[in-house]
Structure formats: structure tokens, C-alpha cells
XYZ file of N, CA, C and O in Angstrom:
448
model
N 50.696 63.881 116.304
C 51.006 64.093 117.244
C 49.727 64.620 117.943
O 49.129 65.824 117.579
N 49.645 64.280 119.339
C 48.334 64.981 119.930
C 48.759 66.135 120.705
O 49.725 66.908 120.817
N 47.605 66.949 120.929
C 47.462 68.265 121.411
C 48.556 68.092 122.888
O 49.504 69.249 122.964
N 48.392 67.447 123.476
C 49.218 66.911 124.696
C 50.700 67.167 124.322
O 51.456 67.678 125.291
N 51.305 66.466 123.661
C 52.574 66.149 123.068
C 53.186 67.181 122.580
O 54.307 67.540 122.437
N 52.208 68.245 121.931
C 52.396 69.539 121.272
C 52.617 70.826 122.372
O 52.956 72.019 121.922
N 52.399 70.502 123.558
C 52.545 71.469 124.566
C 53.756 72.174 124.616
O 54.743 71.639 124.631
N 53.896 73.633 124.797
C 55.121 74.343 124.814
C 55.902 73.775 125.893
O 57.006 73.639 125.762
N 55.291 73.459 127.165
C 56.183 73.143 128.161
C 56.776 71.798 128.064
O 57.796 71.643 128.405
N 55.900 70.915 127.500
C 56.486 69.652 127.379
C 57.461 69.549 126.287
O 58.778 68.959 126.737
N 57.396 70.410 125.397
C 58.515 70.488 124.213
C 59.835 71.130 124.944
O 60.834 70.599 124.579
N 59.544 72.155 125.413
C 60.903 72.943 125.889
C 61.411 72.467 127.047
O 62.612 72.110 127.189
N 60.687 71.910 127.827
C 61.409 70.697 128.851
C 62.200 69.568 128.629
O 63.168 69.454 128.954
N 61.706 69.178 127.258
C 62.362 67.733 126.820
C 63.429 68.097 126.348
O 64.735 67.753 126.379
N 63.430 69.187 125.455
C 64.652 69.639 124.693
C 65.658 70.351 125.772
O 66.912 70.035 125.506
N 65.028 70.812 126.898
C 65.934 71.519 127.911
C 66.836 70.148 128.461
O 68.044 70.135 128.981
N 66.103 69.293 128.722
C 66.617 68.005 129.164
C 67.687 67.308 128.590
O 68.974 66.792 128.803
N 67.506 67.328 127.295
C 68.383 66.806 126.264
C 69.888 67.516 126.055
O 70.864 67.091 126.266
N 69.435 69.023 126.380
C 70.752 69.804 126.472
C 71.635 69.711 127.732
O 72.731 69.567 127.769
N 70.746 69.451 128.901
C 71.327 69.148 130.158
C 72.174 67.680 129.969
O 73.397 67.800 130.692
N 71.710 66.829 129.451
C 72.630 65.561 129.300
C 73.737 65.883 128.684
O 74.728 65.179 128.973
N 73.813 66.427 127.448
C 74.703 66.797 126.666
C 75.734 67.703 127.317
O 77.127 67.110 127.315
N 75.333 68.595 128.055
C 76.300 69.357 128.736
C 76.995 68.743 129.935
O 78.054 68.856 130.206
N 76.147 67.847 130.683
C 76.713 67.036 131.856
C 77.695 66.046 130.998
O 78.651 65.698 131.884
N 77.605 65.499 129.943
C 78.767 64.792 129.533
C 80.138 65.508 129.376
O 81.098 65.091 129.647
N 79.906 67.057 128.944
C 81.361 67.815 128.965
C 81.538 67.783 130.482
O 82.731 67.794 130.237
N 80.921 68.150 131.430
C 81.333 67.995 132.654
C 81.788 66.918 133.215
O 83.136 66.990 133.741
N 81.637 65.528 132.837
C 82.124 64.674 133.353
C 83.463 64.264 132.601
O 84.470 63.748 133.409
N 83.931 64.785 131.510
C 85.100 64.582 130.624
C 86.037 65.810 131.559
O 87.180 65.155 131.360
N 85.645 66.610 132.258
C 86.454 67.556 133.055
C 86.592 67.079 134.523
O 86.835 67.699 135.118
N 86.050 65.892 134.824
C 86.295 65.151 136.078
C 84.992 66.110 137.225
O 85.000 65.989 138.307
N 83.860 66.715 136.373
C 83.063 67.312 137.536
C 81.974 66.488 137.716
O 80.956 66.885 137.521
N 82.062 65.159 138.260
C 81.076 64.321 138.351
C 79.898 64.465 139.421
O 78.891 64.325 138.886
N 80.276 65.292 140.524
C 79.456 65.263 141.151
C 78.398 66.605 140.755
O 77.125 66.334 141.254
N 79.037 67.491 140.345
C 78.129 68.790 139.985
C 77.364 67.909 138.724
O 76.039 68.655 138.592
N 77.745 67.577 137.678
C 77.321 66.785 136.558
C 75.938 65.853 137.158
O 74.979 66.095 136.494
N 76.400 64.961 138.217
C 75.134 64.279 138.627
C 73.892 64.964 139.226
O 72.833 64.794 139.076
N 74.265 66.205 140.185
C 73.273 66.960 140.429
C 72.510 67.601 139.492
O 71.243 67.640 139.456
N 73.388 68.500 138.520
C 72.549 68.811 137.420
C 71.631 67.964 136.522
O 70.854 68.313 136.015
N 72.315 66.815 136.232
C 71.548 65.992 135.460
C 70.166 65.412 136.096
O 69.076 65.508 135.345
N 70.426 65.213 137.431
C 69.059 64.812 138.035
C 67.705 65.750 137.916
O 66.935 65.404 137.681
N 68.511 66.929 138.339
C 67.415 68.054 138.647
C 66.988 68.555 137.069
O 65.863 68.727 136.512
N 67.818 68.854 136.139
C 67.394 69.373 134.835
C 66.723 68.227 134.071
O 65.796 68.826 133.292
N 66.624 66.867 134.299
C 65.780 65.954 133.704
C 64.557 65.793 134.319
O 63.743 65.490 133.663
N 64.383 66.003 135.622
C 63.488 65.955 136.377
C 62.377 67.008 136.045
O 61.025 66.757 136.162
N 62.727 67.916 135.580
C 61.701 69.106 135.160
C 60.585 68.276 133.950
O 59.284 68.620 134.433
N 61.227 67.945 133.125
C 60.276 67.368 131.977
C 59.550 66.190 132.578
O 58.529 66.027 132.027
N 60.218 65.427 133.403
C 59.455 64.124 133.676
C 58.158 64.622 134.726
O 57.329 63.917 134.448
N 58.371 65.665 135.255
C 57.248 66.223 136.232
C 56.328 66.893 135.451
O 55.192 66.730 135.727
N 56.557 67.609 134.529
C 55.721 68.219 133.752
C 54.789 67.227 132.884
O 53.523 67.232 132.642
N 55.477 66.063 132.682
C 54.743 65.076 131.801
C 53.880 64.604 132.550
O 52.619 64.003 132.287
N 54.103 64.035 133.889
C 53.330 63.300 135.021
C 52.079 64.364 135.328
O 51.017 64.081 135.508
N 52.392 65.719 135.349
C 51.259 66.755 135.728
C 50.107 66.635 134.557
O 49.253 66.758 134.949
N 50.747 66.513 133.318
C 49.753 66.476 132.327
C 48.908 65.295 132.052
O 47.728 65.061 131.577
N 49.141 64.121 133.165
C 48.205 63.185 133.172
C 47.731 63.136 134.647
O 47.269 62.062 135.189
N 47.667 64.417 135.229
C 47.358 64.373 136.570
C 45.732 63.842 136.517
O 44.932 63.935 135.671
N 45.392 63.136 137.910
C 44.154 62.749 138.132
C 43.239 63.802 138.581
O 42.015 63.772 138.728
N 43.797 65.071 138.937
C 42.854 65.904 139.475
C 43.673 67.347 139.441
O 44.874 67.559 139.013
N 42.767 68.221 139.501
C 43.614 69.593 139.705
C 44.601 69.790 140.687
O 45.680 70.144 140.408
N 44.455 69.174 141.915
C 45.501 69.088 143.041
C 46.663 68.593 142.657
O 47.722 68.791 142.961
N 46.355 67.311 142.059
C 47.434 66.287 141.503
C 48.306 67.298 140.478
O 49.479 67.195 140.290
N 47.528 67.883 139.397
C 48.442 68.649 138.288
C 49.108 69.952 138.763
O 50.175 70.003 138.497
N 48.732 70.593 139.967
C 49.229 71.748 140.370
C 50.447 71.210 141.241
O 51.544 71.705 141.059
N 50.217 70.088 141.884
C 51.487 69.530 142.744
C 52.511 68.892 141.896
O 53.742 69.405 142.268
N 52.266 68.387 140.936
C 53.529 67.761 139.880
C 54.097 69.235 139.454
O 55.330 69.192 138.953
N 53.433 70.343 138.808
C 53.988 71.336 138.184
C 54.799 71.856 139.331
O 55.750 72.772 139.069
N 54.403 71.970 140.439
C 55.077 72.669 141.536
C 56.539 71.751 141.699
O 57.509 72.619 141.897
N 56.312 70.565 141.854
C 57.835 69.958 142.056
C 58.563 70.173 140.593
O 59.617 70.383 140.848
N 58.215 70.386 139.449
C 58.911 70.518 138.302
C 59.475 72.072 138.616
O 60.591 72.465 138.075
N 58.682 72.963 139.162
C 59.485 74.550 139.421
C 60.486 74.287 140.493
O 61.408 74.617 140.089
N 60.291 73.260 141.167
C 61.449 73.475 142.313
C 62.409 72.725 141.741
O 63.747 73.240 141.840
N 62.267 71.799 140.621
C 63.552 71.344 140.241
C 64.134 72.067 139.118
O 65.368 72.316 139.154
N 63.137 73.116 138.557
C 63.900 74.212 137.470
C 64.832 75.026 138.458
O 65.784 75.336 138.195
N 64.323 75.329 139.751
C 64.761 76.447 140.321
C 66.106 75.667 141.045
O 67.278 76.613 140.998
N 66.302 74.228 141.241
C 67.201 73.841 141.815
C 68.512 73.690 140.716
O 69.666 73.715 140.756
N 67.927 73.386 139.386
C 68.700 73.404 138.148
C 69.601 74.751 138.095
O 70.722 74.807 137.697
N 68.645 75.791 138.175
C 69.274 77.063 137.947
C 70.320 77.469 139.075
O 71.487 77.882 138.583
N 70.201 76.577 140.352
C 71.180 77.036 141.350
C 72.635 76.097 140.806
O 73.642 77.004 141.116
N 72.394 75.235 140.447
C 73.621 74.254 140.138
C 74.290 74.862 138.877
O 75.251 75.196 138.802
N 73.748 75.593 137.959
C 74.065 76.433 136.891
C 75.156 77.490 137.738
O 75.995 77.966 136.954
N 73.975 78.243 138.264
C 75.076 79.400 139.027
C 76.165 79.180 139.688
O 77.133 79.576 139.757
N 76.274 77.788 140.585
C 77.365 77.617 140.928
C 78.500 77.160 139.956
O 79.779 77.516 140.328
N 78.098 76.356 138.825
C 79.016 76.145 138.042
C 79.704 77.318 137.445
O 80.852 77.623 137.290
N 78.815 78.284 137.051
C 79.510 79.722 136.614
C 80.400 80.362 137.571
O 81.358 80.680 137.575
N 79.828 80.562 138.916
C 80.652 81.127 139.841
C 81.905 80.360 140.300
O 82.785 80.997 140.699
N 82.115 79.261 139.754
C 83.540 78.663 140.016
C 84.172 78.352 138.769
O 85.109 77.431 138.639
N 83.949 79.181 137.781
C 84.791 78.865 136.715
C 84.258 78.153 135.377
O 85.112 78.127 134.517
N 83.172 77.417 135.569
C 82.968 76.565 134.475
C 82.167 77.605 133.462
O 81.330 78.353 133.908
N 82.298 76.983 132.310
C 81.447 77.804 131.081
C 80.278 77.218 130.906
O 79.994 76.022 130.652
N 79.338 78.064 131.503
C 77.647 77.543 131.201
C 77.147 78.150 130.172
O 77.376 79.504 129.919
N 76.438 77.357 129.126
C 76.031 77.915 127.919
C 75.189 79.114 128.299
O 73.853 78.693 129.087
N 74.888 80.477 127.669
C 74.251 81.511 128.251
C 72.647 80.947 127.790
O 71.567 80.861 128.426
N 72.662 80.318 126.684
C 71.305 79.771 126.218
C 70.468 78.599 127.266
O 69.491 78.890 127.324
N 71.393 78.091 127.829
C 71.000 77.193 128.904
C 70.338 77.648 129.880
O 69.401 77.558 130.478
N 71.142 78.976 130.590
C 70.883 79.542 131.671
C 69.601 80.366 130.968
O 68.384 80.136 132.067
N 69.433 80.782 129.953
C 68.394 81.537 129.682
C 66.896 80.444 129.506
O 65.811 80.809 129.857
N 67.286 79.541 128.959
C 66.160 78.424 128.769
C 65.785 78.220 130.309
O 64.563 77.728 130.480
N 66.483 77.909 131.288
C 65.984 77.308 132.456
C 65.238 78.465 132.973
O 64.209 78.107 133.674
N 65.676 79.751 133.113
C 64.766 80.900 133.573
C 63.486 80.992 132.902
O 62.743 81.313 133.518
N 63.222 80.519 131.365
C 62.213 80.728 130.908
C 61.315 79.526 131.394
O 60.257 79.690 131.446
N 61.829 78.282 131.737
C 61.040 77.423 131.903
C 60.271 77.742 133.629
O 59.364 77.249 134.002
N 61.346 78.286 134.087
C 60.693 78.893 135.489
C 59.578 79.547 135.513
O 58.517 79.659 136.028
N 59.741 80.726 134.471
C 58.554 81.465 134.471
C 57.214 80.984 133.590
O 56.158 81.248 134.177
N 57.441 80.281 132.689
C 56.297 79.115 132.369
C 55.687 78.467 133.428
O 54.388 78.663 133.494
N 56.542 77.734 133.969
C 55.948 76.837 135.224
C 55.095 77.798 136.136
O 54.308 77.562 136.716
N 55.723 78.861 136.675
C 55.051 79.739 137.715
C 53.523 80.142 136.920
O 52.599 80.136 137.694
N 53.756 80.612 135.766
C 52.368 80.972 134.909
C 51.428 79.747 134.989
O 50.228 80.137 135.293
N 51.740 78.673 134.871
C 50.839 77.399 134.566
C 50.367 77.271 135.987
O 48.929 76.876 136.176
N 51.080 77.358 137.297
C 50.515 77.132 138.323
C 49.566 78.244 138.980
O 48.472 77.764 139.320
N 49.978 79.436 138.397
C 49.067 80.578 139.033
C 47.730 80.613 138.053
O 46.616 80.893 138.742
N 47.703 79.934 136.974
C 46.542 80.013 136.057
C 45.928 78.684 136.280
O 44.784 78.436 135.663
N 46.238 77.883 136.965
C 45.619 76.633 137.156
C 44.751 76.387 138.538
O 44.613 77.453 139.420
């Protein structure tokens, strides 16, 4: 495995996306199709954009892609908060992992 593939943000965002996919399957079983769709889109986009960022052609491209990943992580947190506020059970670990991704992305952007 290359250094790029071992990066903590890449590993964490990929695992988070997998957790989101499984959680959205549960939401769909409860007929929460619209919320599941929104969460699935934003929650998996975090990892896709971090992967793109790591192949950035310039520092500007790198920061831009990580900026998009940060926006998607923040949107994902919003959908998780909506789900919680409307009585759905959101795994605490999922919310914590989302918040951790936001912190990591902010640090990457500030330090690049």
C-alpha cells in the first residue's frame, strides 16, 4: 500500500462513507428515502473529494478539493442533526466520526 493510500483522511473518509451507506440502507427500510438520499450523497462525497484532492495538479486544486470535502462533511453533519431532531436514531459514533472529519479537513486546509 502506498503512502497516499495510507493517509489518515483517506482511510477515515472511506470508512465513514461505508458506514453511511449501511446506515442509509436502514433509513430506506423505514421509508426515509429522501433523507437517506441526501445523506448518502454528501456522506460519500467527502471521501471522493479527498481522494481527488490528493491527486491535485496544484496547491490551489488541492485546497479547493479539500474545501469541497469540508463543505460536504458539514452538510452531512446537518443531515445527521435533522435525523436526530426528528426522532431517528443516529449512531453516536457516526456523528463523532463526522465531526472528526471536519476537524481534520479544517487542519489540512489551514496547513496547506
